Amino acid sequence: MAAIDACKSCPFFVTCEEQAQEGPARSMVWAAVAYDRDGEPIGISGLSAWVRTRDGIRLRDQKQTSPVTALPVPHTMSAPAGRAS
């Protein structure tokens, strides 16, 4: 909502609105209209639900695409050469 409000007071709003007609916007706010990742406009009434869904998808994707790899741990540790432990 903050991005949409900021758009409405931007001095380039009219130009931006004209350019928005030329091509689909994806996952952004363009000329005070929010768009989903498919380039479909999101109505103001559904925006908060869309953000919750988007954030849930983002968290799920991060968990699936960045697995944690365990590093091998040595069974015994010895002191460096020339030093007593």
XYZ file of C-alpha atoms in Angstrom:
85
model
C 0.000 0.000 0.000
C 2.900 2.355 0.708
C 4.254 1.847 -2.818
C 0.834 2.483 -4.329
C 0.429 5.669 -2.294
C 3.914 6.833 -3.301
C 3.065 6.276 -6.978
C 0.021 8.503 -6.771
C 2.127 11.507 -5.729
C 5.025 10.864 -8.141
C 5.656 13.648 -10.694
C 6.155 10.967 -13.384
C 2.844 9.204 -12.712
C 1.200 10.116 -16.043
C 4.231 9.003 -18.069
C 4.530 5.828 -16.029
C 0.837 5.076 -16.511
C 1.243 5.441 -20.292
C 4.258 3.113 -20.295
C 2.390 0.573 -18.181
C -0.051 0.119 -21.069
C 2.797 -1.024 -23.346
C 3.773 -4.217 -21.547
C 2.991 -6.472 -18.633
C 4.528 -5.712 -15.281
C 5.406 -8.679 -13.089
C 5.609 -8.744 -9.297
C 5.697 -4.991 -8.890
C 3.730 -1.810 -8.416
C 3.561 0.206 -11.597
C 1.536 3.424 -11.947
C -0.214 2.737 -8.612
C -1.341 -0.761 -9.675
C 0.059 -3.903 -8.054
C 0.796 -6.856 -10.374
C 1.358 -10.504 -9.532
C 4.177 -12.635 -10.978
C 2.029 -13.448 -14.034
C 1.466 -9.767 -14.828
C -2.149 -9.764 -13.648
C -3.360 -6.693 -11.725
C -4.166 -7.275 -8.061
C -7.171 -5.407 -6.706
C -6.726 -3.329 -3.571
C -9.234 -5.518 -1.714
C -7.168 -8.656 -2.399
C -3.720 -7.142 -1.941
C -3.098 -8.098 1.688
C -4.153 -11.722 1.035
C -1.892 -11.833 -2.015
C 1.082 -10.527 0.014
C 0.556 -13.214 2.676
C 0.406 -15.901 -0.028
C 3.444 -14.472 -1.807
C 5.452 -14.360 1.403
C 4.459 -17.947 2.198
C 5.545 -19.057 -1.270
C 8.815 -17.131 -0.941
C 9.606 -18.795 2.398
C 8.709 -22.241 1.042
C 10.867 -21.721 -2.077
C 13.846 -20.593 -0.001
C 13.597 -23.685 2.170
C 13.472 -25.982 -0.873
C 16.183 -24.326 -2.952
C 18.835 -23.748 -0.308
C 19.422 -26.968 1.613
C 21.925 -26.909 4.421
C 24.869 -29.203 3.823
C 26.561 -30.609 6.901
C 30.317 -30.300 6.995
C 32.354 -33.306 8.101
C 33.550 -33.095 11.703
C 36.836 -34.766 12.600
C 36.547 -37.471 15.272
C 39.745 -36.445 17.039
C 41.463 -33.144 17.201
C 45.175 -32.887 17.722
C 47.333 -29.909 18.643
C 49.406 -28.344 15.862
C 52.915 -29.749 15.444
C 55.300 -28.536 18.150
C 52.562 -27.667 20.643
C 51.359 -29.780 23.508
C 47.693 -30.136 24.180
